Amino acid sequence: MTPRDFDPASLVAGLLVCGLGVLLLLDQVDAIDLRFGYFFPAILGTVGAIMLAVGLTGRRR
Amino acid sequence: MSIPSDQPDQPDQPDQPDEPVTGPTEPMSSGDPLEAGPERPQQEPPPPAAATAAAGAPRRLTRSSSDRVLGGVAGGLGRYFDIDPIIFRIGFVVLTIAGGAGVLAYLAAWLVVPADPIGGEVPAGRNRVLTWIGGGVLLIAAGVALGDGLFFIGPPLFGFGLLALLGVALWRAAENRGEDGNDVLRRAGLAILLIVISGVGFVAVAVGAAVGGGAVIAGLVIAIGVALCVAAFVGGARWLVLPALIIAIPLGFVAAAGIDVDGGVGERDYRPTDLAELRDGYELGIGELRVDLRDVDLPAGRTPLELSMGIGSVRVLVPEDVCVASDVRVGAGYARVFDRDSAGLDVDWRQSPTETEGAKRLVIDGNIGVGELQVVHNVTEFHDGDGPDRTFNDGFGSDPFGTDNALDRNAGCMEVA
């Protein structure tokens, strides 16, 4: 692997998607009670952070 | 192999006179925020011949770099439609005031409509517009988390915002970029197909989650996240973000609303005539559930009653001499117990009147995903939403003693807490 192979935006997106999935899984196993008051900030934060990461790292070539 | 770009932003160029853009204006950094392909050839500058042939090129919608307050969206729209941009600015402001849709519509247009090249070259590395929008969305997320986020997440914004996004996506897909007409049609058809597939995916995931497959679907979201992380070291696979969101959003909605469609679909009427017929609980997946307890002579003390509804309406009739205590959760919808009501998202409804020795007390434990729960004494008291004789408090717990509801009270209780 060379440094040119590394896409930090994909890594950020992957970590955020994993976090979102864990949040949803915790609700499914009744470890937490997901509410709209938590879900909307979580999904907006995920989308916003991914957009920020993509914007800062630029387009793939 | 993909090569990440690390070129810094180009310095801002001075504004240029506002002239119509007719030349080929292929966007280089705006739009297409989550580029799918790991490999994409370097964008070649248009040949001089193309620039000189600008007069014959089709007119394109671009953001104005000269007539701009924020991103030049209204200026570009005004130029494109040959209308004073102030009309569009007023429209954005009005939509923003009327629920916040204007903000999302503006951001969406800012994201997908390319900037005109008159103001200078578009940076080839970082995407400044996407960075700003991402930051803005993060701020909105923080506002939703820390305060009353309903301004941003209310139905008007989601409805208008979604329509705006779909409209802009189709607009851009069907835009003539000097190609053959068949190419335009093919691109537009693919866009429509993608939107339809996404919509079907949304519904399928929502149904799957509602029937109990949420854990598996959440696991799939995590798997996609792991795949994204792994792919980051071998060139990236940003396109995986889209399926991840298509799966995660409807699952999150079902989970947040607490929708559980166990119990079937349809209309159910229960009218027990004595205590022996009264169940501990009633449930329905989708539909209308009516429980009439007026013929039941409840004993003194507590009588528990569990009510569960995935999507639909639960209506309960209780005898006049029964004191009702309630603990109801409504993911999205309306809850009402006699003269008190509340509506919206995440409705938590708790009423615990002071217990009186020897009194008949019905303790309702309700869980409604999307829909309503109403508890009244008489059929005529049910609120159908269009009753001519009264209106109900539909705020978030505000005015819990709405005077319009005062006809029906929790009369079985000696004292209301």
CSV table of C-alpha atoms in Angstrom, one decimal:
chain,number,residue,atom,x,y,z
A,1,MET,CA,0.0,0.0,0.0
A,2,THR,CA,1.2,3.4,-0.8
A,3,PRO,CA,0.2,6.7,0.8
A,4,ARG,CA,-1.7,7.4,-2.4
A,5,ASP,CA,-3.9,4.4,-1.7
A,6,PHE,CA,-5.2,5.8,1.6
A,7,ASP,CA,-8.5,7.7,1.5
A,8,PRO,CA,-9.0,9.4,4.9
A,9,ALA,CA,-12.6,10.4,4.0
A,10,SER,CA,-13.5,6.7,3.6
A,11,LEU,CA,-12.0,6.0,6.9
A,12,VAL,CA,-13.9,8.8,8.6
A,13,ALA,CA,-17.1,7.7,6.9
A,14,GLY,CA,-16.5,4.1,7.9
A,15,LEU,CA,-16.0,4.9,11.5
A,16,LEU,CA,-19.1,7.1,11.6
A,17,VAL,CA,-21.2,4.5,9.9
A,18,CYS,CA,-19.9,1.9,12.4
A,19,GLY,CA,-20.9,4.2,15.2
A,20,LEU,CA,-24.3,4.7,13.8
A,21,GLY,CA,-24.7,1.0,13.4
A,22,VAL,CA,-23.7,0.4,16.9
A,23,LEU,CA,-26.2,2.9,18.2
A,24,LEU,CA,-29.0,1.2,16.2
A,25,LEU,CA,-27.8,-2.2,17.4
A,26,LEU,CA,-27.8,-1.1,21.0
A,27,ASP,CA,-31.4,0.0,20.6
A,28,GLN,CA,-32.4,-3.3,19.0
A,29,VAL,CA,-31.0,-5.3,21.9
A,30,ASP,CA,-32.7,-2.9,24.4
A,31,ALA,CA,-29.5,-1.6,25.8
A,32,ILE,CA,-30.6,1.9,25.0
A,33,ASP,CA,-33.9,3.5,24.1
A,34,LEU,CA,-33.4,5.4,20.9
A,35,ARG,CA,-35.6,8.4,20.5
A,36,PHE,CA,-36.0,11.0,17.8
A,37,GLY,CA,-34.3,13.5,20.0
A,38,TYR,CA,-31.1,11.3,19.8
A,39,PHE,CA,-31.6,9.8,16.3
A,40,PHE,CA,-31.9,13.1,14.4
A,41,PRO,CA,-28.7,14.6,15.8
A,42,ALA,CA,-26.9,11.3,15.3
A,43,ILE,CA,-27.9,11.0,11.6
A,44,LEU,CA,-27.3,14.7,10.9
A,45,GLY,CA,-24.0,14.6,12.7
A,46,THR,CA,-22.9,11.6,10.7
A,47,VAL,CA,-23.9,13.1,7.4
A,48,GLY,CA,-22.4,16.5,8.2
A,49,ALA,CA,-19.1,15.0,9.4
A,50,ILE,CA,-18.8,12.8,6.2
A,51,MET,CA,-19.5,15.8,4.0
A,52,LEU,CA,-16.9,17.7,6.0
A,53,ALA,CA,-14.3,14.9,5.6
A,54,VAL,CA,-15.0,14.6,1.8
A,55,GLY,CA,-14.9,18.3,1.4
A,56,LEU,CA,-11.6,18.6,3.2
A,57,THR,CA,-9.9,15.7,1.5
A,58,GLY,CA,-11.1,16.5,-2.0
A,59,ARG,CA,-12.3,14.3,-4.8
A,60,ARG,CA,-10.8,10.9,-5.6
A,61,ARG,CA,-8.7,10.8,-8.7
B,1,MET,CA,-5.1,3.2,-8.2
B,2,SER,CA,-6.7,6.1,-6.6
B,3,ILE,CA,-4.6,9.1,-5.8
B,4,PRO,CA,-5.9,11.5,-3.1
B,5,SER,CA,-5.6,15.1,-3.9
B,6,ASP,CA,-4.0,17.4,-1.4
B,7,GLN,CA,-4.0,20.5,-3.3
B,8,PRO,CA,-4.9,23.6,-1.2
B,9,ASP,CA,-7.7,26.0,-2.0
B,10,GLN,CA,-7.0,28.5,-4.6
B,11,PRO,CA,-7.2,32.1,-3.5
B,12,ASP,CA,-10.5,33.8,-4.1
B,13,GLN,CA,-10.8,35.6,-7.3
B,14,PRO,CA,-12.3,39.0,-7.6
B,15,ASP,CA,-15.9,39.1,-8.7
B,16,GLN,CA,-16.5,39.6,-12.3
B,17,PRO,CA,-19.3,41.4,-14.0
B,18,ASP,CA,-22.5,39.5,-14.1
B,19,GLU,CA,-22.7,38.0,-17.5
B,20,PRO,CA,-24.7,35.2,-18.8
B,21,VAL,CA,-22.9,31.9,-18.8
B,22,THR,CA,-23.2,30.0,-22.0
B,23,GLY,CA,-20.0,28.2,-22.3
B,24,PRO,CA,-19.3,24.7,-21.1
B,25,THR,CA,-19.2,24.8,-17.3
B,26,GLU,CA,-18.3,21.4,-16.2
B,27,PRO,CA,-18.2,21.5,-12.4
B,28,MET,CA,-14.9,20.4,-10.9
B,29,SER,CA,-15.4,20.5,-7.2
B,30,SER,CA,-19.0,21.3,-6.5
B,31,GLY,CA,-21.7,18.7,-6.7
B,32,ASP,CA,-21.3,15.0,-6.7
B,33,PRO,CA,-20.2,15.0,-3.1
B,34,LEU,CA,-19.8,11.3,-2.7
B,35,GLU,CA,-18.1,10.3,-5.9
B,36,ALA,CA,-18.7,6.7,-6.5
B,37,GLY,CA,-15.8,5.5,-8.6
B,38,PRO,CA,-12.5,4.9,-7.1
B,39,GLU,CA,-10.8,5.7,-10.3
B,40,ARG,CA,-11.6,8.7,-12.4
B,41,PRO,CA,-9.4,10.3,-14.9
B,42,GLN,CA,-8.1,13.8,-14.4
B,43,GLN,CA,-10.5,16.4,-15.6
B,44,GLU,CA,-9.1,17.9,-18.7
B,45,PRO,CA,-9.6,21.6,-19.3
B,46,PRO,CA,-12.0,22.3,-22.2
B,47,PRO,CA,-10.3,22.9,-25.5
B,48,PRO,CA,-10.2,26.4,-26.7
B,49,ALA,CA,-12.5,25.5,-29.5
B,50,ALA,CA,-15.2,24.6,-27.1
B,51,ALA,CA,-14.9,27.9,-25.3
B,52,THR,CA,-15.2,29.8,-28.5
B,53,ALA,CA,-18.3,27.8,-29.4
B,54,ALA,CA,-20.0,29.0,-26.2
B,55,ALA,CA,-22.7,30.8,-28.1
B,56,GLY,CA,-24.1,27.6,-29.4
B,57,ALA,CA,-23.9,25.7,-26.2
B,58,PRO,CA,-27.0,25.0,-24.1
B,59,ARG,CA,-27.8,27.3,-21.3
B,60,ARG,CA,-26.9,25.9,-17.9
B,61,LEU,CA,-27.9,26.7,-14.4
B,62,THR,CA,-24.9,27.9,-12.4
B,63,ARG,CA,-24.4,29.8,-9.1
B,64,SER,CA,-23.6,33.4,-9.7
B,65,SER,CA,-20.2,34.6,-8.6
B,66,SER,CA,-21.1,38.2,-9.1
B,67,ASP,CA,-24.7,38.5,-7.8
B,68,ARG,CA,-24.4,36.7,-4.6
B,69,VAL,CA,-25.3,37.2,-0.9
B,70,LEU,CA,-24.2,33.7,0.3
B,71,GLY,CA,-23.5,31.1,-2.4
B,72,GLY,CA,-25.0,32.9,-5.4
B,73,VAL,CA,-27.9,30.4,-5.7
B,74,ALA,CA,-30.6,33.1,-6.0
B,75,GLY,CA,-28.4,35.1,-8.3
B,76,GLY,CA,-27.9,32.1,-10.5
B,77,LEU,CA,-31.6,31.2,-10.5
B,78,GLY,CA,-32.6,34.8,-11.4
B,79,ARG,CA,-30.1,34.8,-14.2
B,80,TYR,CA,-31.3,31.5,-15.5
B,81,PHE,CA,-35.0,32.3,-15.4
B,82,ASP,CA,-34.4,35.9,-16.3
B,83,ILE,CA,-36.2,37.0,-13.1
B,84,ASP,CA,-35.1,39.4,-10.4
B,85,PRO,CA,-33.1,37.3,-7.9
B,86,ILE,CA,-34.8,39.1,-5.1
B,87,ILE,CA,-37.8,37.0,-5.8
B,88,PHE,CA,-35.9,33.8,-5.1
B,89,ARG,CA,-34.3,35.4,-2.0
B,90,ILE,CA,-37.7,36.2,-0.6
B,91,GLY,CA,-38.8,32.7,-1.4
B,92,PHE,CA,-35.9,31.2,0.5
B,93,VAL,CA,-36.5,33.4,3.5
B,94,VAL,CA,-40.3,32.7,3.5
B,95,LEU,CA,-39.6,28.9,3.3
B,96,THR,CA,-37.1,29.2,6.1
B,97,ILE,CA,-39.5,31.0,8.4
B,98,ALA,CA,-42.3,28.6,7.5
B,99,GLY,CA,-40.5,25.6,8.9
B,100,GLY,CA,-36.9,25.8,7.9
B,101,ALA,CA,-37.3,24.3,4.4
B,102,GLY,CA,-35.6,27.3,2.8
B,103,VAL,CA,-32.3,26.5,4.6
B,104,LEU,CA,-32.2,22.9,3.3
B,105,ALA,CA,-33.3,23.9,-0.2
B,106,TYR,CA,-30.6,26.6,-0.3
B,107,LEU,CA,-28.0,24.2,0.9
B,108,ALA,CA,-29.1,21.5,-1.5
B,109,ALA,CA,-28.9,24.0,-4.4
B,110,TRP,CA,-25.5,25.2,-3.2
B,111,LEU,CA,-24.3,21.7,-3.1
B,112,VAL,CA,-25.5,20.4,-6.5
B,113,VAL,CA,-25.5,23.5,-8.7
B,114,PRO,CA,-22.1,24.2,-10.0
B,115,ALA,CA,-20.5,27.6,-9.6
B,116,ASP,CA,-20.0,29.6,-12.7
B,117,PRO,CA,-16.4,29.9,-13.8
B,118,ILE,CA,-16.5,33.6,-14.3
B,119,GLY,CA,-15.3,34.3,-10.8
B,120,GLY,CA,-12.2,32.3,-11.2
B,121,GLU,CA,-11.1,28.7,-11.4
B,122,VAL,CA,-12.7,26.2,-9.1
B,123,PRO,CA,-10.2,24.6,-6.8
B,124,ALA,CA,-9.2,21.2,-8.0
B,125,GLY,CA,-8.4,19.8,-4.5
B,126,ARG,CA,-10.6,20.5,-1.5
B,127,ASN,CA,-14.2,21.1,-2.0
B,128,ARG,CA,-14.9,24.3,-0.1
B,129,VAL,CA,-18.6,24.3,-0.7
B,130,LEU,CA,-19.0,20.8,0.6
B,131,THR,CA,-16.8,21.7,3.6
B,132,TRP,CA,-19.0,24.6,4.5
B,133,ILE,CA,-22.2,22.6,4.0
B,134,GLY,CA,-20.8,19.8,6.2
B,135,GLY,CA,-19.9,22.3,8.9
B,136,GLY,CA,-23.4,23.8,8.6
B,137,VAL,CA,-25.1,20.4,8.9
B,138,LEU,CA,-22.9,19.7,12.0
B,139,LEU,CA,-24.0,22.9,13.5
B,140,ILE,CA,-27.7,22.0,12.9
B,141,ALA,CA,-27.0,18.6,14.5
B,142,ALA,CA,-25.6,20.4,17.5
B,143,GLY,CA,-28.6,22.7,17.6
B,144,VAL,CA,-31.0,19.7,17.4
B,145,ALA,CA,-29.1,17.9,20.1
B,146,LEU,CA,-28.8,20.8,22.5
B,147,GLY,CA,-32.0,22.7,21.9
B,148,ASP,CA,-35.4,22.5,20.4
B,149,GLY,CA,-34.5,21.1,17.0
B,150,LEU,CA,-38.0,20.9,15.7
B,151,PHE,CA,-37.4,24.0,13.6
B,152,PHE,CA,-35.0,21.9,11.6
B,153,ILE,CA,-36.5,18.5,11.7
B,154,GLY,CA,-40.2,19.4,11.4
B,155,PRO,CA,-42.4,17.9,8.7
B,156,PRO,CA,-42.2,21.0,6.5
B,157,LEU,CA,-38.5,20.9,6.2
B,158,PHE,CA,-38.4,17.2,5.5
B,159,GLY,CA,-41.1,17.3,3.0
B,160,PHE,CA,-39.9,20.3,1.1
B,161,GLY,CA,-36.3,19.4,1.5
B,162,LEU,CA,-36.8,15.9,0.2
B,163,LEU,CA,-38.8,17.2,-2.8
B,164,ALA,CA,-36.1,19.8,-3.4
B,165,LEU,CA,-33.3,17.3,-3.4
B,166,LEU,CA,-35.2,14.9,-5.7
B,167,GLY,CA,-36.1,17.8,-8.0
B,168,VAL,CA,-32.5,19.1,-8.2
B,169,ALA,CA,-31.2,15.6,-8.7
B,170,LEU,CA,-33.5,15.0,-11.6
B,171,TRP,CA,-32.8,18.4,-13.0
B,172,ARG,CA,-29.1,17.8,-13.1
B,173,ALA,CA,-29.5,14.3,-14.4
B,174,ALA,CA,-31.7,15.5,-17.3
B,175,GLU,CA,-29.6,18.6,-18.0
B,176,ASN,CA,-28.3,18.8,-21.5
B,177,ARG,CA,-24.5,19.1,-21.5
B,178,GLY,CA,-24.1,19.2,-25.1
B,179,GLU,CA,-24.6,15.5,-25.4
B,180,ASP,CA,-26.7,13.4,-27.6
B,181,GLY,CA,-30.4,13.4,-26.6
B,182,ASN,CA,-30.2,9.6,-26.0
B,183,ASP,CA,-27.4,10.1,-23.5
B,184,VAL,CA,-29.4,12.7,-21.6
B,185,LEU,CA,-32.4,10.4,-21.5
B,186,ARG,CA,-30.3,7.5,-20.4
B,187,ARG,CA,-28.7,9.5,-17.6
B,188,ALA,CA,-32.1,10.8,-16.5
B,189,GLY,CA,-33.5,7.3,-16.6
B,190,LEU,CA,-30.7,6.0,-14.4
B,191,ALA,CA,-31.3,8.8,-11.9
B,192,ILE,CA,-35.0,7.9,-11.7
B,193,LEU,CA,-34.1,4.3,-11.4
B,194,LEU,CA,-31.7,5.0,-8.6
B,195,ILE,CA,-34.3,7.1,-6.8
B,196,VAL,CA,-36.9,4.4,-7.1
B,197,ILE,CA,-34.5,1.8,-5.9
B,198,SER,CA,-33.6,4.0,-2.9
B,199,GLY,CA,-37.3,4.5,-2.1
B,200,VAL,CA,-38.0,0.8,-2.3
B,201,GLY,CA,-34.9,0.1,-0.1
B,202,PHE,CA,-36.2,2.6,2.4
B,203,VAL,CA,-39.6,0.9,2.6
B,204,ALA,CA,-38.1,-2.6,2.7
B,205,VAL,CA,-35.7,-1.7,5.5
B,206,ALA,CA,-38.5,-0.1,7.5
B,207,VAL,CA,-40.8,-3.1,7.1
B,208,GLY,CA,-37.9,-5.4,7.9
B,209,ALA,CA,-37.1,-3.5,11.1
B,210,ALA,CA,-40.8,-3.3,12.1
B,211,VAL,CA,-41.3,-7.0,11.9
B,212,GLY,CA,-38.3,-7.7,14.1
B,213,GLY,CA,-35.3,-7.7,11.8
B,214,GLY,CA,-33.7,-4.6,13.2
B,215,ALA,CA,-30.7,-6.3,14.8
B,216,VAL,CA,-29.7,-7.9,11.6
B,217,ILE,CA,-30.1,-4.7,9.7
B,218,ALA,CA,-28.1,-2.8,12.3
B,219,GLY,CA,-25.4,-5.5,11.9
B,220,LEU,CA,-25.4,-4.8,8.2
B,221,VAL,CA,-24.9,-1.1,8.8
B,222,ILE,CA,-21.9,-2.0,10.9
B,223,ALA,CA,-20.6,-4.3,8.3
B,224,ILE,CA,-20.8,-1.6,5.7
B,225,GLY,CA,-18.9,0.7,8.1
B,226,VAL,CA,-16.2,-1.9,8.5
B,227,ALA,CA,-16.0,-2.3,4.7
B,228,LEU,CA,-15.6,1.5,4.4
B,229,CYS,CA,-12.7,1.5,6.9
B,230,VAL,CA,-10.9,-1.4,5.1
B,231,ALA,CA,-11.5,0.1,1.7
B,232,ALA,CA,-10.0,3.4,3.0
B,233,PHE,CA,-6.5,1.8,2.8
B,234,VAL,CA,-6.9,0.5,-0.7
B,235,GLY,CA,-8.2,3.5,-2.4
B,236,GLY,CA,-11.5,4.1,-0.7
B,237,ALA,CA,-15.1,3.2,-1.5
B,238,ARG,CA,-17.1,6.3,-0.7
B,239,TRP,CA,-20.1,5.1,-2.6
B,240,LEU,CA,-20.8,2.7,0.3
B,241,VAL,CA,-21.9,5.7,2.3
B,242,LEU,CA,-25.2,5.9,0.3
B,243,PRO,CA,-26.4,2.3,0.9
B,244,ALA,CA,-25.3,2.7,4.5
B,245,LEU,CA,-27.6,5.7,4.9
B,246,ILE,CA,-30.4,4.2,2.9
B,247,ILE,CA,-30.3,1.3,5.5
B,248,ALA,CA,-29.6,3.3,8.6
B,249,ILE,CA,-32.2,6.1,8.2
B,250,PRO,CA,-35.4,4.0,8.0
B,251,LEU,CA,-34.1,1.6,10.7
B,252,GLY,CA,-33.5,4.6,12.9
B,253,PHE,CA,-36.9,6.0,12.2
B,254,VAL,CA,-38.6,2.7,13.1
B,255,ALA,CA,-36.4,2.3,16.2
B,256,ALA,CA,-37.0,5.9,17.4
B,257,ALA,CA,-40.7,5.7,16.9
B,258,GLY,CA,-40.8,2.3,18.6
B,259,ILE,CA,-42.8,0.7,15.8
B,260,ASP,CA,-43.6,-2.9,16.4
B,261,VAL,CA,-46.1,-4.4,14.0
B,262,ASP,CA,-46.6,-7.7,15.9
B,263,GLY,CA,-50.2,-8.3,16.5
B,264,GLY,CA,-51.6,-8.2,13.0
B,265,VAL,CA,-53.2,-5.7,10.7
B,266,GLY,CA,-56.8,-4.5,10.5
B,267,GLU,CA,-59.5,-3.2,12.9
B,268,ARG,CA,-60.1,-4.8,16.2
B,269,ASP,CA,-63.0,-4.1,18.6
B,270,TYR,CA,-62.9,-5.5,22.1
B,271,ARG,CA,-65.9,-5.0,24.4
B,272,PRO,CA,-65.5,-7.3,27.5
B,273,THR,CA,-68.6,-7.6,29.6
B,274,ASP,CA,-67.0,-8.6,32.8
B,275,LEU,CA,-63.7,-8.8,34.5
B,276,ALA,CA,-63.0,-12.3,33.4
B,277,GLU,CA,-63.1,-11.2,29.7
B,278,LEU,CA,-60.8,-8.3,30.3
B,279,ARG,CA,-57.2,-9.1,29.1
B,280,ASP,CA,-54.1,-7.8,30.6
B,281,GLY,CA,-53.2,-6.2,27.3
B,282,TYR,CA,-54.3,-5.6,23.7
B,283,GLU,CA,-52.0,-5.1,20.8
B,284,LEU,CA,-52.2,-4.5,17.0
B,285,GLY,CA,-49.5,-4.0,14.4
B,286,ILE,CA,-51.2,-1.7,12.0
B,287,GLY,CA,-54.8,-0.5,12.1
B,288,GLU,CA,-57.4,0.6,14.6
B,289,LEU,CA,-57.8,-0.9,18.0
B,290,ARG,CA,-60.9,-0.1,20.1
B,291,VAL,CA,-61.3,-1.3,23.7
B,292,ASP,CA,-64.6,-0.5,25.4
B,293,LEU,CA,-64.5,-1.2,29.1
B,294,ARG,CA,-67.8,0.5,30.0
B,295,ASP,CA,-69.5,-2.8,30.7
B,296,VAL,CA,-66.8,-4.0,33.0
B,297,ASP,CA,-67.2,-3.5,36.7
B,298,LEU,CA,-63.6,-3.0,37.6
B,299,PRO,CA,-62.6,-3.9,41.2
B,300,ALA,CA,-61.3,-1.5,43.7
B,301,GLY,CA,-57.6,-0.9,43.5
B,302,ARG,CA,-55.3,-1.2,40.5
B,303,THR,CA,-56.2,-2.9,37.2
B,304,PRO,CA,-53.4,-2.8,34.7
B,305,LEU,CA,-54.0,-2.6,31.0
B,306,GLU,CA,-51.2,-2.7,28.4
B,307,LEU,CA,-51.9,-1.3,25.0
B,308,SER,CA,-49.5,-1.7,22.0
B,309,MET,CA,-49.9,-0.3,18.5
B,310,GLY,CA,-47.3,-0.2,15.7
B,311,ILE,CA,-49.0,2.2,13.3
B,312,GLY,CA,-52.5,3.3,13.9
B,313,SER,CA,-55.1,4.3,16.4
B,314,VAL,CA,-55.9,3.1,19.9
B,315,ARG,CA,-59.2,4.2,21.4
B,316,VAL,CA,-60.3,3.3,24.9
B,317,LEU,CA,-63.7,3.9,26.6
B,318,VAL,CA,-63.7,3.7,30.3
B,319,PRO,CA,-66.6,3.8,32.9
B,320,GLU,CA,-67.2,7.1,34.6
B,321,ASP,CA,-66.4,5.8,38.1
B,322,VAL,CA,-62.8,4.7,37.1
B,323,CYS,CA,-59.8,6.8,37.9
B,324,VAL,CA,-57.3,6.4,35.0
B,325,ALA,CA,-53.5,6.6,35.5
B,326,SER,CA,-51.5,6.4,32.3
B,327,ASP,CA,-47.9,5.9,31.2
B,328,VAL,CA,-47.9,6.2,27.4
B,329,ARG,CA,-45.1,6.6,24.9
B,330,VAL,CA,-45.9,7.8,21.4
B,331,GLY,CA,-43.1,7.9,18.9
B,332,ALA,CA,-44.8,10.2,16.5
B,333,GLY,CA,-48.4,11.2,17.0
B,334,TYR,CA,-51.0,12.1,19.5
B,335,ALA,CA,-51.9,11.1,23.0
B,336,ARG,CA,-55.0,12.1,24.9
B,337,VAL,CA,-56.5,11.1,28.2
B,338,PHE,CA,-59.8,12.9,28.8
B,339,ASP,CA,-59.1,16.6,29.0
B,340,ARG,CA,-55.3,16.4,28.6
B,341,ASP,CA,-53.4,15.8,25.4
B,342,SER,CA,-50.1,16.1,23.7
B,343,ALA,CA,-48.8,15.6,20.2
B,344,GLY,CA,-45.5,15.5,18.2
B,345,LEU,CA,-42.4,13.4,18.3
B,346,ASP,CA,-41.2,11.5,21.4
B,347,VAL,CA,-44.4,12.0,23.3
B,348,ASP,CA,-44.1,10.7,26.8
B,349,TRP,CA,-47.4,10.8,28.5
B,350,ARG,CA,-47.6,10.2,32.2
B,351,GLN,CA,-50.5,10.9,34.5
B,352,SER,CA,-50.6,9.6,38.0
B,353,PRO,CA,-53.5,10.9,40.0
B,354,THR,CA,-53.4,10.6,43.7
B,355,GLU,CA,-54.6,7.1,44.7
B,356,THR,CA,-57.6,7.0,46.9
B,357,GLU,CA,-58.4,4.0,49.1
B,358,GLY,CA,-61.2,2.0,47.7
B,359,ALA,CA,-61.2,3.7,44.3
B,360,LYS,CA,-61.2,1.9,41.0
B,361,ARG,CA,-58.0,2.6,39.3
B,362,LEU,CA,-57.1,1.7,35.7
B,363,VAL,CA,-53.4,1.8,35.0
B,364,ILE,CA,-52.8,2.2,31.3
B,365,ASP,CA,-49.3,1.3,29.9
B,366,GLY,CA,-49.3,2.3,26.3
B,367,ASN,CA,-46.8,2.1,23.5
B,368,ILE,CA,-47.7,3.6,20.2
B,369,GLY,CA,-45.2,3.8,17.4
B,370,VAL,CA,-46.9,6.2,14.9
B,371,GLY,CA,-50.5,7.1,15.6
B,372,GLU,CA,-52.7,8.0,18.5
B,373,LEU,CA,-54.1,6.9,21.8
B,374,GLN,CA,-57.3,8.4,23.1
B,375,VAL,CA,-59.0,7.5,26.4
B,376,VAL,CA,-62.5,9.0,26.9
B,377,HIS,CA,-65.8,8.2,28.6
B,378,ASN,CA,-68.1,8.4,25.6
B,379,VAL,CA,-67.8,7.7,21.9
B,380,THR,CA,-68.8,11.3,21.1
B,381,GLU,CA,-65.7,12.5,22.9
B,382,PHE,CA,-63.3,11.0,20.5
B,383,HIS,CA,-61.4,13.5,18.5
B,384,ASP,CA,-61.2,12.7,14.8
B,385,GLY,CA,-59.1,15.7,13.9
B,386,ASP,CA,-61.9,17.5,12.0
B,387,GLY,CA,-64.6,17.8,14.6
B,388,PRO,CA,-66.5,21.0,14.1
B,389,ASP,CA,-67.2,21.6,17.8
B,390,ARG,CA,-63.8,21.7,19.3
B,391,THR,CA,-60.1,22.0,18.7
B,392,PHE,CA,-57.4,20.4,20.7
B,393,ASN,CA,-54.1,21.4,22.0
B,394,ASP,CA,-51.6,20.0,19.6
B,395,GLY,CA,-48.5,21.5,21.1
B,396,PHE,CA,-45.7,19.7,22.8
B,397,GLY,CA,-47.4,19.4,26.2
B,398,SER,CA,-48.2,23.0,26.3
B,399,ASP,CA,-51.6,24.0,27.7
B,400,PRO,CA,-52.2,20.5,29.1
B,401,PHE,CA,-55.6,21.7,30.4
B,402,GLY,CA,-56.7,22.9,27.0
B,403,THR,CA,-60.0,24.5,27.7
B,404,ASP,CA,-61.4,23.1,24.5
B,405,ASN,CA,-61.0,19.6,26.0
B,406,ALA,CA,-62.6,20.4,29.3
B,407,LEU,CA,-65.8,18.6,28.6
B,408,ASP,CA,-64.4,15.2,29.5
B,409,ARG,CA,-62.5,14.9,32.7
B,410,ASN,CA,-60.8,12.1,34.7
B,411,ALA,CA,-63.9,12.2,37.0
B,412,GLY,CA,-63.1,8.9,38.7
B,413,CYS,CA,-60.2,10.5,40.5
B,414,MET,CA,-60.8,12.4,43.6
B,415,GLU,CA,-57.8,14.6,42.9
B,416,VAL,CA,-55.7,15.0,39.8
B,417,ALA,CA,-52.0,15.3,40.4
